[in-house]
Backbone as JSON, one array per atom type, in Angstrom:
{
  "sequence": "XXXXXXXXXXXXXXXXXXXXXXXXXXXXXXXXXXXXXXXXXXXXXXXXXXXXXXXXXXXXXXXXXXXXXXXXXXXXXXXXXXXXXXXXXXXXXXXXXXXXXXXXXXXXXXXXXXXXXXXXXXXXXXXXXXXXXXXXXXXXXXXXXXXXXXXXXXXXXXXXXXXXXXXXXXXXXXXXXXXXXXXXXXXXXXXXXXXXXXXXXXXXXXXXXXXXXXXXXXXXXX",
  "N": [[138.93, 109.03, 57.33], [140.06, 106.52, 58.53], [138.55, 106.41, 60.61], [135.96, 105.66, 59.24], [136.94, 103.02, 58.27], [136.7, 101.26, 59.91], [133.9, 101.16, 60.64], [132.17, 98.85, 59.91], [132.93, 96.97, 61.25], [132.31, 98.14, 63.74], [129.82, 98.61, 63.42], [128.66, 95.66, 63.34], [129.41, 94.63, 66.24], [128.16, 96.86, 67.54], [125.57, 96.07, 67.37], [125.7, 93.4, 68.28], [125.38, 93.76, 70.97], [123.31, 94.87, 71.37], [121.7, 92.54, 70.48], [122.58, 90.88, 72.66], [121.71, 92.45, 74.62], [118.75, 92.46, 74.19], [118.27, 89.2, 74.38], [118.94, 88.77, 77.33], [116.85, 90.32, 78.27], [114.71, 89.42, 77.4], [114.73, 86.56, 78.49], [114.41, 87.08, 81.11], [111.96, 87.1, 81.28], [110.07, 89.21, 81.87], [106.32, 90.56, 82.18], [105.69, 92.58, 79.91], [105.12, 93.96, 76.94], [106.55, 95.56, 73.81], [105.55, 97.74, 71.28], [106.09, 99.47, 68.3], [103.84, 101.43, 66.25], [102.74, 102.6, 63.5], [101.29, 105.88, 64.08], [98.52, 106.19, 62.94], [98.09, 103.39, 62.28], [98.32, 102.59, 64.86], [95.81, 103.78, 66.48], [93.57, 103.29, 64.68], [94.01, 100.83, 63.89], [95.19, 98.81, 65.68], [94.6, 99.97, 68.49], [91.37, 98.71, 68.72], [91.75, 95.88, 68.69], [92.87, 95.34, 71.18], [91.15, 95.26, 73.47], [90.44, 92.72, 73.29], [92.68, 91.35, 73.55], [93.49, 92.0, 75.53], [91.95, 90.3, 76.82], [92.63, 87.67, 76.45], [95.45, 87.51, 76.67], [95.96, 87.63, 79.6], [98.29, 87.99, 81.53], [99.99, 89.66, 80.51], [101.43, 92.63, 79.32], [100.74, 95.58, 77.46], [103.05, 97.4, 75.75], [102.25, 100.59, 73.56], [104.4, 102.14, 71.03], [103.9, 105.55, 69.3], [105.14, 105.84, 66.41], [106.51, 107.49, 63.2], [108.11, 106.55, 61.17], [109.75, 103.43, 61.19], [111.22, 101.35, 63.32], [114.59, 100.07, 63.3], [114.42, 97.12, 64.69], [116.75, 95.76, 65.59], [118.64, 97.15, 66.88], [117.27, 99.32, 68.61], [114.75, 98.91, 71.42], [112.17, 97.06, 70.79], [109.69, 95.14, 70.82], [107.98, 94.34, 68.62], [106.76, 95.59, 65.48], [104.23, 97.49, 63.96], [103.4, 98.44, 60.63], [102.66, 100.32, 57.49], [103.71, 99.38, 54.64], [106.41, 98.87, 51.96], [106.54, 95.79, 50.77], [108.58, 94.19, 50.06], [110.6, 95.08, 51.86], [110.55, 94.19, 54.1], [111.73, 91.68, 54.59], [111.55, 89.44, 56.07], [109.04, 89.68, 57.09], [105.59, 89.53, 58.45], [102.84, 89.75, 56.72], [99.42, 91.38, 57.03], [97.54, 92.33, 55.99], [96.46, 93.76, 52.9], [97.31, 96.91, 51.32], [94.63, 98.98, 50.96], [92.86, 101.09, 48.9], [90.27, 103.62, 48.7], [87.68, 106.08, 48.19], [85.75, 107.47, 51.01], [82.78, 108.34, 52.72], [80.56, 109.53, 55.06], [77.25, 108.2, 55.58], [75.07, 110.08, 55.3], [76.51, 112.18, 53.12], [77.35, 110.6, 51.13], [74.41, 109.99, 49.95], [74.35, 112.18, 48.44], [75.91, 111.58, 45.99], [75.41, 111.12, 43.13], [76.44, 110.4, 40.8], [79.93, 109.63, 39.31], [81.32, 112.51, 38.76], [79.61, 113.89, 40.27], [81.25, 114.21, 42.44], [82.98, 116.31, 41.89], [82.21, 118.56, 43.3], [82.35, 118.01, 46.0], [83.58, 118.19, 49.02], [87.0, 117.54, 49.5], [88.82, 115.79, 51.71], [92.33, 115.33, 53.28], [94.96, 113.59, 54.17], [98.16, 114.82, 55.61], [100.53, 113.08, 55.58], [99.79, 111.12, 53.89], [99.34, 112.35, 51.03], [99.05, 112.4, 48.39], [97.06, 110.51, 48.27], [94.45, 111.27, 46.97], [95.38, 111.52, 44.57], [96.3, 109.47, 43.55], [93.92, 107.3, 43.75], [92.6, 108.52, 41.98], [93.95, 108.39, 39.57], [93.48, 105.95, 38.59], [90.89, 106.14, 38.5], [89.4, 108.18, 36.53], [87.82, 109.17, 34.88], [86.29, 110.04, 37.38], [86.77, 112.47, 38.4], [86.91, 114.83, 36.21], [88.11, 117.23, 36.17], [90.41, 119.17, 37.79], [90.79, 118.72, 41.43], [89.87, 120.71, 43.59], [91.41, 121.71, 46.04], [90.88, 120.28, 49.65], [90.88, 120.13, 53.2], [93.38, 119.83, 55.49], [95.05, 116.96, 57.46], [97.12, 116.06, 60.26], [97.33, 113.58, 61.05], [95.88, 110.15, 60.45], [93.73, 109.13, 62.15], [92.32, 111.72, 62.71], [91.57, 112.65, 61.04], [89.82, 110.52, 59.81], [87.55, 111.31, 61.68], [86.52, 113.21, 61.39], [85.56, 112.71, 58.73], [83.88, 110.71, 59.63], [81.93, 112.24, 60.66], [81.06, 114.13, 58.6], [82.51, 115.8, 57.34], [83.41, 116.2, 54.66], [84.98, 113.79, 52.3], [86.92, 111.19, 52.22], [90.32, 109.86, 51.39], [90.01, 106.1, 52.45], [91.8, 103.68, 53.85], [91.3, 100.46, 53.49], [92.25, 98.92, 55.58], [92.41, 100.21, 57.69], [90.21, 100.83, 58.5], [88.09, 99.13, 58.32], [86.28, 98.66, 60.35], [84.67, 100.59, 60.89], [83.18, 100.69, 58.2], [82.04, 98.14, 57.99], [80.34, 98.92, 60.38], [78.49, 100.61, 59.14], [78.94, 103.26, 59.74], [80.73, 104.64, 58.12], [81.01, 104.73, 54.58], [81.46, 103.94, 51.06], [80.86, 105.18, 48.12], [81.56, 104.41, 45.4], [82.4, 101.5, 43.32], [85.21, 99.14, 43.62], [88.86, 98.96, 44.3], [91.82, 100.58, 44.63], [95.12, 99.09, 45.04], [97.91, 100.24, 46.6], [100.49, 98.88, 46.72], [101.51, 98.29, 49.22], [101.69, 97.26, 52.71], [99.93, 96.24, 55.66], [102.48, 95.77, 57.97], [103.72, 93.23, 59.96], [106.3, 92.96, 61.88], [108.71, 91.39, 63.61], [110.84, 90.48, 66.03], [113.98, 89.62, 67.11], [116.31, 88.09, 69.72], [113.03, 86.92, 70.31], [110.7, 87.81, 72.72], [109.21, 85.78, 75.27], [106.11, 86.11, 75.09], [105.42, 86.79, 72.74], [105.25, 85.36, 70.5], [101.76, 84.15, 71.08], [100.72, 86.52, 71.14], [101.17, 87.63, 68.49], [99.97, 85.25, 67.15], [96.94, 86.24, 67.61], [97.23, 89.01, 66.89], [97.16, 87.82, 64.18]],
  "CA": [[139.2, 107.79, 56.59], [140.26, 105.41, 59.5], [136.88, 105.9, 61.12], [135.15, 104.79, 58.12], [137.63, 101.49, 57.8], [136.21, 100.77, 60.84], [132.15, 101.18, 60.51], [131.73, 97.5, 59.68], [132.92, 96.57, 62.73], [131.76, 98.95, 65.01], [127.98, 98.32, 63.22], [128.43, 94.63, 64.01], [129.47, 95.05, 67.62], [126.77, 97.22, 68.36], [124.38, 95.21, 67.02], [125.28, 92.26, 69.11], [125.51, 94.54, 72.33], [121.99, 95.07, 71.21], [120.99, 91.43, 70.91], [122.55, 90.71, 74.6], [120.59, 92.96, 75.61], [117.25, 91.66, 74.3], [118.19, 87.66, 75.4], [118.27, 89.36, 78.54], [115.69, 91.07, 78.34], [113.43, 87.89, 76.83], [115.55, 85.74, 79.31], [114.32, 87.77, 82.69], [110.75, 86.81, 80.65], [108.95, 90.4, 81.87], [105.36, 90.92, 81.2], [105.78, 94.01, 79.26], [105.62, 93.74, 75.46], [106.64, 96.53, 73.52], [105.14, 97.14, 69.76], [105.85, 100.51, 67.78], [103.19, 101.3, 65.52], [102.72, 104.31, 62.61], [99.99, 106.32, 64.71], [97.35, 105.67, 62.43], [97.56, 101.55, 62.56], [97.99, 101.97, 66.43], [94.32, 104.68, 67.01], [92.49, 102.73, 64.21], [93.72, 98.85, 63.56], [95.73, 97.95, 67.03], [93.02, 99.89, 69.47], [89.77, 98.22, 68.73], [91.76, 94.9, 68.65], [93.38, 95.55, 72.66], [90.62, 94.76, 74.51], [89.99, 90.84, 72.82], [93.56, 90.44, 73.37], [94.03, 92.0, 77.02], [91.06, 89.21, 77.8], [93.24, 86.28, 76.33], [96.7, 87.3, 77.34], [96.23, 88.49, 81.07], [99.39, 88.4, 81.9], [100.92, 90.26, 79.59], [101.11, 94.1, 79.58], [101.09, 95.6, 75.96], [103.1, 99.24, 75.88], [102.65, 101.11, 72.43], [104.65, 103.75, 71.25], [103.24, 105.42, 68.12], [106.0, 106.3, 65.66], [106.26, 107.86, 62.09], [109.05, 105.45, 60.74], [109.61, 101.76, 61.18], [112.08, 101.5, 64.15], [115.27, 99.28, 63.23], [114.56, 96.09, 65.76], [117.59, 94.9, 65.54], [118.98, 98.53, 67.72], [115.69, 99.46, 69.23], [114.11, 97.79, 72.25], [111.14, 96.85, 70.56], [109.43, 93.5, 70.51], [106.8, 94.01, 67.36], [106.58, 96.69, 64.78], [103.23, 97.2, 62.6], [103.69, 99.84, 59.64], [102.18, 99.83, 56.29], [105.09, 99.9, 54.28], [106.77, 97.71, 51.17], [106.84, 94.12, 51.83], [109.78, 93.8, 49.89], [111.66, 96.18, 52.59], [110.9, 93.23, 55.19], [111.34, 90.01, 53.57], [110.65, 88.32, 56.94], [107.31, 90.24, 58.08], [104.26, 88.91, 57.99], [101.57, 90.57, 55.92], [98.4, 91.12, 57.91], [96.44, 93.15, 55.24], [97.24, 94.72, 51.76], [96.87, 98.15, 51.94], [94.41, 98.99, 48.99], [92.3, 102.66, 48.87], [88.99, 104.16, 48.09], [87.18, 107.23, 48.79], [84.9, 106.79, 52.04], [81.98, 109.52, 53.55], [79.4, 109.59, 55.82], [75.97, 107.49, 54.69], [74.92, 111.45, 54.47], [77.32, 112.62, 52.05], [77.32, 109.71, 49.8], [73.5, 110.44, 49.24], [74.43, 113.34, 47.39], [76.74, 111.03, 44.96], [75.2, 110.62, 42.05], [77.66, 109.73, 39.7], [81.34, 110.29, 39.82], [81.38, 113.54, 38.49], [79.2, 114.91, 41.23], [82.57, 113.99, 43.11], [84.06, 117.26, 42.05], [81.41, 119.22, 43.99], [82.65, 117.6, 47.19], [85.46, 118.52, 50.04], [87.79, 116.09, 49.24], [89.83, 115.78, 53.24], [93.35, 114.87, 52.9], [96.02, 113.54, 54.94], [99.02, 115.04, 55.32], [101.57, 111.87, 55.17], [99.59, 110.26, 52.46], [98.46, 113.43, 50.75], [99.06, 111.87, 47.05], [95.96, 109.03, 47.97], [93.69, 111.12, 45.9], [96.15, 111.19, 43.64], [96.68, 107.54, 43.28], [92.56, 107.3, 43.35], [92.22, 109.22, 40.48], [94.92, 107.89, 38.53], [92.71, 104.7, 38.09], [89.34, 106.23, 38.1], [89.71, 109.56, 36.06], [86.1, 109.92, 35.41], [85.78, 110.54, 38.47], [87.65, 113.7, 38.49], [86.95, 115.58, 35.23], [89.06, 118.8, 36.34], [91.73, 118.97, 38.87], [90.47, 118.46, 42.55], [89.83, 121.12, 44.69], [92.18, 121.32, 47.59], [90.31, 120.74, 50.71], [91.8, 120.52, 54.64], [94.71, 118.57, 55.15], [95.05, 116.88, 58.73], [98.49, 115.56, 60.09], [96.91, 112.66, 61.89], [94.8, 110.15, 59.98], [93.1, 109.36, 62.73], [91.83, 113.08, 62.69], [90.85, 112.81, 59.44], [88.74, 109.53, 59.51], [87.0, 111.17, 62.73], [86.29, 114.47, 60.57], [84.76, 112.38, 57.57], [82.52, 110.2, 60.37], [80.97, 113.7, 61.24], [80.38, 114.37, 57.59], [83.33, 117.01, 56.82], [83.44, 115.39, 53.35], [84.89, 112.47, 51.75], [88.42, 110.9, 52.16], [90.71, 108.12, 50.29], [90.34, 105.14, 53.08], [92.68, 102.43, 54.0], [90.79, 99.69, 54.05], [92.92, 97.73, 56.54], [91.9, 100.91, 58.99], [88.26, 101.51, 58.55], [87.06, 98.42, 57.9], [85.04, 98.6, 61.58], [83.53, 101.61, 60.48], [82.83, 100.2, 56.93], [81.22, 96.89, 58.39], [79.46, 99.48, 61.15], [78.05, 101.2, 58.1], [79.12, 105.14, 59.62], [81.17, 105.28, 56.82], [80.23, 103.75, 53.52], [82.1, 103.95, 49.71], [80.35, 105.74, 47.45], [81.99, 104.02, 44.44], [82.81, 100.07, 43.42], [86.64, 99.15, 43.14], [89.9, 99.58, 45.24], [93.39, 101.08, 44.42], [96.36, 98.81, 45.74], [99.11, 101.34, 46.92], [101.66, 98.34, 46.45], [102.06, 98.36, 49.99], [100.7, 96.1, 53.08], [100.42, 96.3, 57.18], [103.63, 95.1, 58.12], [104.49, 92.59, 61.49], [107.6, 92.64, 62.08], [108.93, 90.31, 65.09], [112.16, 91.39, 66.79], [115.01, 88.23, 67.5], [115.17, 87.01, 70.09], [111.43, 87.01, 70.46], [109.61, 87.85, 74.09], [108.05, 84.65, 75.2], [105.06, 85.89, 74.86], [105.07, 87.37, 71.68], [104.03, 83.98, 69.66], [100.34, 83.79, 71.11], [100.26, 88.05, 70.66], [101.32, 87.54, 66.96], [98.47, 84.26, 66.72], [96.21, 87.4, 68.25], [97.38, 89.87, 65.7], [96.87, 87.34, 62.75]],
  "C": [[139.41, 106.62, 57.56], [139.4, 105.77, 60.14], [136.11, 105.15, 60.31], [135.69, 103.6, 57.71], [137.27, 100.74, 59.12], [134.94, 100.6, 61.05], [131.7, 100.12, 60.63], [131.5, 96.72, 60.93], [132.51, 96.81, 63.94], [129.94, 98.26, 64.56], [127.98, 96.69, 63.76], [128.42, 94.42, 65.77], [128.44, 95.31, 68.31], [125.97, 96.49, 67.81], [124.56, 93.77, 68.03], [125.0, 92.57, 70.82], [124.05, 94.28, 72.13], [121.02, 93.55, 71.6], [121.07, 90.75, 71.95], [121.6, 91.04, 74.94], [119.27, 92.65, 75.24], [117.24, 89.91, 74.7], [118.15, 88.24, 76.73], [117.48, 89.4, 79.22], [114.44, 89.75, 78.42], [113.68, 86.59, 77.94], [114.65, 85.97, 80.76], [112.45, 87.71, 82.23], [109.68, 87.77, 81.68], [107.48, 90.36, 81.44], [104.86, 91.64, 80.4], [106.22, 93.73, 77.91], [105.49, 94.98, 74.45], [106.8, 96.41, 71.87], [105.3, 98.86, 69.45], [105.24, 100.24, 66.63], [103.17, 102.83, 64.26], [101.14, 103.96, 63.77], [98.57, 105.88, 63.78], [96.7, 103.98, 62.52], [97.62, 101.53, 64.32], [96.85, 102.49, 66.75], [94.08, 103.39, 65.93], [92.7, 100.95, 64.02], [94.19, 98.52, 64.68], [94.69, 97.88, 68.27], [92.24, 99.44, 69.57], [90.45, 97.02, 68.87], [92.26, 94.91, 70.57], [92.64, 95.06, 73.6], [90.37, 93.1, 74.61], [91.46, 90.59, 73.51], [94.84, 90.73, 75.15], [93.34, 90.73, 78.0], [91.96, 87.85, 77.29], [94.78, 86.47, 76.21], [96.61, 88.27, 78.75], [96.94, 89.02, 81.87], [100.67, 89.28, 81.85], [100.54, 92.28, 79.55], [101.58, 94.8, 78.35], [101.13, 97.29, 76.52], [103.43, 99.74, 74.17], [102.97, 102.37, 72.35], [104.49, 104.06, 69.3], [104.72, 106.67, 67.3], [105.9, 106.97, 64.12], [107.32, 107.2, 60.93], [109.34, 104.61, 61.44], [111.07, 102.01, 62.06], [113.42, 100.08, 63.65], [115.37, 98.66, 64.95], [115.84, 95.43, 65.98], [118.76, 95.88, 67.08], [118.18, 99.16, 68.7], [114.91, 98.8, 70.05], [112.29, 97.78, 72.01], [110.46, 95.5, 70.14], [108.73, 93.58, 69.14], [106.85, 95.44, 66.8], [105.25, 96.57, 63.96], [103.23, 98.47, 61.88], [103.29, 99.29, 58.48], [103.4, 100.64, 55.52], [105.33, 98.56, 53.37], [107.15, 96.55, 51.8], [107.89, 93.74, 51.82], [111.08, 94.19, 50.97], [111.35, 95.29, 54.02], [110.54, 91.98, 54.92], [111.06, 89.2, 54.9], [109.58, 89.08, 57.79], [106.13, 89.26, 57.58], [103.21, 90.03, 57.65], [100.05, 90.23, 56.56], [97.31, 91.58, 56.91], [97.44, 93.54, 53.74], [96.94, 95.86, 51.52], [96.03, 99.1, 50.09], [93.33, 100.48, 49.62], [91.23, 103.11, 48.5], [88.51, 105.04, 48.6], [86.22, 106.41, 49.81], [84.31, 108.47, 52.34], [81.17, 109.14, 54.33], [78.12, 108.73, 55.12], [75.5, 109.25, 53.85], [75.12, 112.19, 52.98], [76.61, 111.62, 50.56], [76.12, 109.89, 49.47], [73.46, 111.41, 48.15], [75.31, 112.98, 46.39], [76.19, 110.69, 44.39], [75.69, 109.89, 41.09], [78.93, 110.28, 40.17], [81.42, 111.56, 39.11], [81.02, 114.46, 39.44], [80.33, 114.89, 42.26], [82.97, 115.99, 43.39], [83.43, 118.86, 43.01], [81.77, 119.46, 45.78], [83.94, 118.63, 47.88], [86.14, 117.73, 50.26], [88.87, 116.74, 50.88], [91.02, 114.84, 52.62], [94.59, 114.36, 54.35], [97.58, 113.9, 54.91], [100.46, 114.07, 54.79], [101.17, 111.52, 53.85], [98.33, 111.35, 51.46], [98.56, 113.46, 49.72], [97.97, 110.4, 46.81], [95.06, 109.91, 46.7], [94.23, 111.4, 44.54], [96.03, 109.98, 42.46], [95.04, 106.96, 42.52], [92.45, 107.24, 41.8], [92.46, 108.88, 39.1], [94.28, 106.73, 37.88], [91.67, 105.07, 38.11], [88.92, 107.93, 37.59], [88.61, 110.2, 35.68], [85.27, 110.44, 36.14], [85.66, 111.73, 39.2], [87.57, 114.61, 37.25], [87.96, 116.83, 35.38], [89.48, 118.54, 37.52], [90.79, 119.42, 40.25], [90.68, 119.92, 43.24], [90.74, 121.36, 45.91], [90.94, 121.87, 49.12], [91.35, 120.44, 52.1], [92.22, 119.18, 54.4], [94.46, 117.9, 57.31], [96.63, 116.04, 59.26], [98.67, 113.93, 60.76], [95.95, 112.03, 61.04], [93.5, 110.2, 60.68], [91.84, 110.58, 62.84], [91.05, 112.85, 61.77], [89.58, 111.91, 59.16], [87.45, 110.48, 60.33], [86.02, 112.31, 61.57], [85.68, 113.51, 59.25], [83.31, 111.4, 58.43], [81.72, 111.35, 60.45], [80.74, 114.7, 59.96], [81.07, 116.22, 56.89], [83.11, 117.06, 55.56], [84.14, 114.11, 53.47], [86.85, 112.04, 51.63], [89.14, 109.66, 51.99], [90.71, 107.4, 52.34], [91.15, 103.8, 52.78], [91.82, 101.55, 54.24], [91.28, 98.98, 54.98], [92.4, 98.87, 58.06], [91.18, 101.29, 58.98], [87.71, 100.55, 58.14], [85.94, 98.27, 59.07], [84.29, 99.48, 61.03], [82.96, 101.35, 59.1], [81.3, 98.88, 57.37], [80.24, 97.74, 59.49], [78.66, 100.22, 60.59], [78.17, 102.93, 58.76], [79.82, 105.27, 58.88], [80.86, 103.87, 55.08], [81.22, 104.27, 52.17], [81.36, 103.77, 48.67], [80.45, 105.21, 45.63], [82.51, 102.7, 44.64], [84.06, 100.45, 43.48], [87.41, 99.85, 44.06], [91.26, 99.44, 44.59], [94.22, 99.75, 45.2], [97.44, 99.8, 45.24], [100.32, 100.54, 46.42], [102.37, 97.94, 47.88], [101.07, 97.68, 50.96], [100.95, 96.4, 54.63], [101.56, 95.08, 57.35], [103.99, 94.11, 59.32], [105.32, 92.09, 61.27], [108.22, 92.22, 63.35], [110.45, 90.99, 65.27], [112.72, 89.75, 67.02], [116.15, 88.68, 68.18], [114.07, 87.51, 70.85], [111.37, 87.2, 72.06], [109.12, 86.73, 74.17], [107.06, 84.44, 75.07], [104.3, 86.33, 73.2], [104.04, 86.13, 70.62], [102.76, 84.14, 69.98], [100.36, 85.51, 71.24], [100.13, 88.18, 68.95], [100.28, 86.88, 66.49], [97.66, 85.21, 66.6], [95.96, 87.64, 66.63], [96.66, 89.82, 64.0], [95.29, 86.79, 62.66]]
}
């Protein structure tokens, strides 16, 4: 009981210990900027953007560490967070994307889509984290699905999973915010009009007080 009449205080405390230590940190203006990402937005949406943005900040040295929950910045020496995750759950992020869903295959595959019915023929690939997308799918396009889905391989990585539908495993719900290169590169293509919103959006979340260089990484980002 007198630990817990104390919590308030102790959580404030450390929390400003914390923000010392990033003025500091931002103070002693390092070129090392540090962004945790969910693994999937750091392999498919942060990677392909790294090289545009190692040629127009040179100075700057970007270290990502790829996480599976959203790191409290406020405790956490982390300059930038990106996670697809409710917006409402960071009223000051900036929304880079909205995170909306659709099946995606190979040009291959999708030849053999006739209609949505021939769907249920398929190897529907799944991801383990978000292993209720064809769920969600379905839920809005139920024609598509006449009888309950198949279970095909699960992967624990989406990454994995996209790589495994480029090479024509079968067919798996895409994020559009992380396959739109391969969408616009036409190796993967969407077999069907219309996209799901999850309700949920890539997240940038800034850390205070800011890295000096973070502003023209964030411009980048956006």
């Amino acid at each position: 009981d007198l630990g817990r009449s104390v919590i308030a205080d102790f959580t404030v405390a450390f929390d400003l210990l914390d923000r010392a230590q990033r003025q500091l940190r931002a103070g002693a203006a390092g070129s090392e900027i540090h962004i945790a990402a969910l693994p999937a937005v750091a392999q498919l949406w942060l990677a392909p953007r790294m090289p545009d943005i190692r040629r127009q900040l040179p100075g700057v040295t970007l270290s990502v560490s790829a996480l599976e929950t959203p790191p409290n910045l406020a405790r956490e020496m982390y300059d930038l967070s990106l996670f697809i995750r409710e917006p409402a759950a960071v009223p000051d992020g900036i929304q880079l994307a909205e995170d909306r869903i659709f099946p995606v295959c190979s040009p291959a595959i999708a030849k053999d889509i006739t209609a949505p019915e021939t769907l249920a023929r398929q190897t529907l690939l799944r991801d383990a984290v978000w292993s209720d997308d064809w769920e969600k799918w379905l839920a809005a396009r139920p024609e598509a699905m006449p009888t309950t889905p198949r279970p095909g391989p699960a992967y624990s990585l989406y990454a994995l999973a996209v790589t495994e539908a480029l090479a024509g495993a079968g067919l798996l719900i895409g994020h559009e915010c992380l396959i739109s290169h391969h969408l616009q590169a036409g190796t993967l293509v969407a077999p069907f009009p219309g996209q799901v919103s999850t309700g949920q959006a890539l997240i940038l979340e800034i850390a205070s007080p800011a890295h000096p260089s973070v502003p023209a990484l964030v411009d980048l980002l956006r």
